[in-house]
PDB file of C-alpha atoms in Angstrom:
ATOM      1  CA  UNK M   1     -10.493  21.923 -27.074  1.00 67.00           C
ATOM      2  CA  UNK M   2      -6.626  21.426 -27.025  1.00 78.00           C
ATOM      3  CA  UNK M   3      -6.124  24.870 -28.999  1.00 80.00           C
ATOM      4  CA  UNK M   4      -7.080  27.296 -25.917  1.00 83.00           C
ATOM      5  CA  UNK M   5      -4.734  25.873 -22.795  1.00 84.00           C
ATOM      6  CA  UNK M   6      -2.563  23.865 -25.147  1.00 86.00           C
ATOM      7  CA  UNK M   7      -1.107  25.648 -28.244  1.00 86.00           C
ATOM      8  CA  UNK M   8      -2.283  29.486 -27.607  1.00 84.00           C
ATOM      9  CA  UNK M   9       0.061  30.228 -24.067  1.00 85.00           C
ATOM     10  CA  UNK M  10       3.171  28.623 -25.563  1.00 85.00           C
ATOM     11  CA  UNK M  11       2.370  30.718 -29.214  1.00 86.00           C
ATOM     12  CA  UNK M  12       2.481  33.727 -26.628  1.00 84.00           C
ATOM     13  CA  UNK M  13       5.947  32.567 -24.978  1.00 84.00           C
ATOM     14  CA  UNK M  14       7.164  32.491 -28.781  1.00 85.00           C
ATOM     15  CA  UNK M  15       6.637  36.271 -29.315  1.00 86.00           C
ATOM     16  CA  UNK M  16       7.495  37.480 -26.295  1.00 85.00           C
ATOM     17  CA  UNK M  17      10.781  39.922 -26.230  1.00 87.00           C
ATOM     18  CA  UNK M  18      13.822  38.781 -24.925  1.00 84.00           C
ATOM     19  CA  UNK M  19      15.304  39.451 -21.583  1.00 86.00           C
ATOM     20  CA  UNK M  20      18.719  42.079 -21.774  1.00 88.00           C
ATOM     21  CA  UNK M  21      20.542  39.663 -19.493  1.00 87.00           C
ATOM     22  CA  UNK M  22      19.927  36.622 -21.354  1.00 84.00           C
ATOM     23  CA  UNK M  23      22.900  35.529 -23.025  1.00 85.00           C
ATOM     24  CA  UNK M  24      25.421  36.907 -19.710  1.00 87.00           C
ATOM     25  CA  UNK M  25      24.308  33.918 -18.025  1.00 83.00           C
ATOM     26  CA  UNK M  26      26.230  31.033 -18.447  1.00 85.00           C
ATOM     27  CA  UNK M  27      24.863  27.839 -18.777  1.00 81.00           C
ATOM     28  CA  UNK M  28      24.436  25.547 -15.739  1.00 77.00           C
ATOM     29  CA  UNK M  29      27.246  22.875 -14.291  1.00 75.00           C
ATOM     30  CA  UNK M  30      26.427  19.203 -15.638  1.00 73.00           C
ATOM     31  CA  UNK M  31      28.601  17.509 -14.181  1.00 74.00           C
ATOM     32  CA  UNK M  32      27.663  15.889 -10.786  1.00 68.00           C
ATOM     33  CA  UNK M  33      24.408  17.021 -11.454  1.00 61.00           C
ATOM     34  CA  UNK M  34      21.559  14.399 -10.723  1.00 70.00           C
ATOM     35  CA  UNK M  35      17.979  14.846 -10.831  1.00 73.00           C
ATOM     36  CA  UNK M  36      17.352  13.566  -7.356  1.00 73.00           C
ATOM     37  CA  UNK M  37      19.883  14.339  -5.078  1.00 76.00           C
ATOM     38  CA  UNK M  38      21.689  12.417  -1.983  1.00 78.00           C
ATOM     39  CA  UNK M  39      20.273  14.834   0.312  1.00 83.00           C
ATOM     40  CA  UNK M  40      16.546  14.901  -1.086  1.00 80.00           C
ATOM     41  CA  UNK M  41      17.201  10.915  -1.023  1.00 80.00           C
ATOM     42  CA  UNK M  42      18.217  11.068   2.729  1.00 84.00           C
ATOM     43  CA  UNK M  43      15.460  13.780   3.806  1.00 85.00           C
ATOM     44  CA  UNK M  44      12.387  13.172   1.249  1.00 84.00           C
ATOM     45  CA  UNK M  45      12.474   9.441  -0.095  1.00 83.00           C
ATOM     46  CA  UNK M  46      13.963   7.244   2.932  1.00 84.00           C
ATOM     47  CA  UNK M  47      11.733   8.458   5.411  1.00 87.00           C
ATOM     48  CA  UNK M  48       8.479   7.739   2.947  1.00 89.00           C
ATOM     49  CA  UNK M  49      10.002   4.303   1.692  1.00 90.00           C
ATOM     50  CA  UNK M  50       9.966   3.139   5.416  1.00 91.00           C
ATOM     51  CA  UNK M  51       6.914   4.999   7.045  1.00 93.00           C
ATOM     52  CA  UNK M  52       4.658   4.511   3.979  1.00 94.00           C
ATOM     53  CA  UNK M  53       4.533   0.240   4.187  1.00 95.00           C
ATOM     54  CA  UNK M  54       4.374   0.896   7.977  1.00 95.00           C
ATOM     55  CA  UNK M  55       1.009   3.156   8.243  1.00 96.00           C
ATOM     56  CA  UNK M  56      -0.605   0.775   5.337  1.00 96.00           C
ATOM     57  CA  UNK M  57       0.426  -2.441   7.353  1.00 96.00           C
ATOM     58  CA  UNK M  58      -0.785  -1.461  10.663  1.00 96.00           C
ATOM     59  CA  UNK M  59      -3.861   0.030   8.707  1.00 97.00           C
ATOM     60  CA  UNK M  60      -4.832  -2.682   7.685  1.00 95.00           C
ATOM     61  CA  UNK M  61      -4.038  -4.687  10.907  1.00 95.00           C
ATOM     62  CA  UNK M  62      -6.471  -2.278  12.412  1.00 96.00           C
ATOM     63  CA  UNK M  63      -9.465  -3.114   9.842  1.00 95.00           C
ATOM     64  CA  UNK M  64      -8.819  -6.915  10.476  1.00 92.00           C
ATOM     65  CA  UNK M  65      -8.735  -6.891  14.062  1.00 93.00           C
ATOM     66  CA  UNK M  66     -11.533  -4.455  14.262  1.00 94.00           C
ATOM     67  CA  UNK M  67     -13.700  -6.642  12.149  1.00 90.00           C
ATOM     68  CA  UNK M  68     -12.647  -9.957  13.323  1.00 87.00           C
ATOM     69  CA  UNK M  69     -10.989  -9.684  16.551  1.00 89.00           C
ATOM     70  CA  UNK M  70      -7.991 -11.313  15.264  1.00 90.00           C
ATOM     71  CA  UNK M  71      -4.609 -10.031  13.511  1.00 89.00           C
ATOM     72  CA  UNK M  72      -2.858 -13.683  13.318  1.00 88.00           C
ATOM     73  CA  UNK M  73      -3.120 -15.448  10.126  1.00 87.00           C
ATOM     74  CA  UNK M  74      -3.824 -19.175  12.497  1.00 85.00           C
ATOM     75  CA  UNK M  75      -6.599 -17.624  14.402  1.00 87.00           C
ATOM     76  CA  UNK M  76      -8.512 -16.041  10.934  1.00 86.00           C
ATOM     77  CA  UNK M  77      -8.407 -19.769   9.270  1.00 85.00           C
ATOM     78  CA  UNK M  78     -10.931 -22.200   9.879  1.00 81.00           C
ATOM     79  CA  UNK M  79      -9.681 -24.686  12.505  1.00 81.00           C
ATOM     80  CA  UNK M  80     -10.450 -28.347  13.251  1.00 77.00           C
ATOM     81  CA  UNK M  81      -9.767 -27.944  16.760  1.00 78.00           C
ATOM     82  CA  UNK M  82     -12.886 -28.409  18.826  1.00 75.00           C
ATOM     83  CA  UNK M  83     -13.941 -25.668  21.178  1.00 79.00           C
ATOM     84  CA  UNK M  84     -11.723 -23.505  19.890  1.00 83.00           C
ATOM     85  CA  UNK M  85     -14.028 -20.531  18.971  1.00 82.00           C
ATOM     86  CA  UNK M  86     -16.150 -21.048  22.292  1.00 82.00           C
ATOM     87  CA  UNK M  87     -13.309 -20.121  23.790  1.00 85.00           C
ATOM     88  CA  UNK M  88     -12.312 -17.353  21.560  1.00 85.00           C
ATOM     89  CA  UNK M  89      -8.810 -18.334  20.319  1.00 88.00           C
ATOM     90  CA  UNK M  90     -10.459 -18.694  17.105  1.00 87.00           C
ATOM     91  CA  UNK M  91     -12.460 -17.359  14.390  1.00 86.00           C
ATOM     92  CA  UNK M  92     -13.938 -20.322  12.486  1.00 85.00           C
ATOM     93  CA  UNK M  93     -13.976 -23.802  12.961  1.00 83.00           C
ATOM     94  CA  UNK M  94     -14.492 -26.358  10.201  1.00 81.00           C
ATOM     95  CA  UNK M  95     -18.194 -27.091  10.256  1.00 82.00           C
ATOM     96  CA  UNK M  96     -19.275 -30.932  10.718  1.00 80.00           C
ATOM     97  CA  UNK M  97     -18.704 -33.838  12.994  1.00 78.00           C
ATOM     98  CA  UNK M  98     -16.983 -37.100  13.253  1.00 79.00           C
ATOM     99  CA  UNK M  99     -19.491 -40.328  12.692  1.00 85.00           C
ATOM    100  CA  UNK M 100     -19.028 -43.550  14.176  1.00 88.00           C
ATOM    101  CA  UNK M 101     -16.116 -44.522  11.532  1.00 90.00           C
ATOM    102  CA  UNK M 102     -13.948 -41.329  12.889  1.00 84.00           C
ATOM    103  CA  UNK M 103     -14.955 -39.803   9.188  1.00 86.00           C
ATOM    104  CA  UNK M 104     -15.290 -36.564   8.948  1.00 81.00           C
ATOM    105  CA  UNK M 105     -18.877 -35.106   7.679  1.00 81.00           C
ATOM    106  CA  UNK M 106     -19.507 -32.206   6.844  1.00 81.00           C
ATOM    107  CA  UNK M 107     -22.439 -29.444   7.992  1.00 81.00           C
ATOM    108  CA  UNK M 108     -24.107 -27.540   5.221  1.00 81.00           C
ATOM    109  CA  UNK M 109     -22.310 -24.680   6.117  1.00 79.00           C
ATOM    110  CA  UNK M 110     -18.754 -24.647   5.324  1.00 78.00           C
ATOM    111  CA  UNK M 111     -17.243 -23.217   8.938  1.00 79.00           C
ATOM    112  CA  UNK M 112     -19.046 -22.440  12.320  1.00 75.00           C
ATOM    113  CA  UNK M 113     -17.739 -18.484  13.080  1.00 77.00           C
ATOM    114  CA  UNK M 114     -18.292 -15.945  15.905  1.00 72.00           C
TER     115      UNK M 114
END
């Protein structure tokens, strides 16, 4: 399996004849010379470094408010505030009720959503 696109095209490369202008070219400038330059830094990389986080953050803005209704961390966690998700400035509220102690008992579901 490796023998056919592996080993056989570079054996090929190995026998092939030389090229007459081969050794009047001289070899290539070192010095200064970086694999990624300023320019493809300014032009390629800065742009993607700060567009990149901004499409996948306001993707996934988009998926949370379109499935909740909410993009603010306060409104997606359960809240003890009563009324609160009647009137739609919540998500959840913690599900139970106070007895006549002012302890807190709980529903059998965890959190009353919309």
């Amino acid at each position: 399996h490796l023998v056919v696109p592996h080993i056989l095209p570079p054996l090929s490369l190995a026998f092939e004849k030389p090229e007459p202008y081969l050794m009047n070219v001289p070899p290539r400038e070192t010095k200064g010379d970086i694999l990624v330059s300023r320019i493809m830094w300014l032009y390629r990389w800065v742009p993607f470094i700060i567009c990149f986080p901004c499409v996948v953050i306001s993707c996934l803005a988009l998926g949370v408010w379109s499935s909740t209704g909410f993009i603010r961390a306060n409104a997606l966690i359960g809240s003890s505030r009563i009324t609160r998700v009647q009137e739609g400035l919540v998500a959840c509220e913690y599900a139970g009720f106070l007895n006549a102690e002012r302890r807190f008992i709980d529903d059998l579901a965890p959190f009353h959503c919309r």
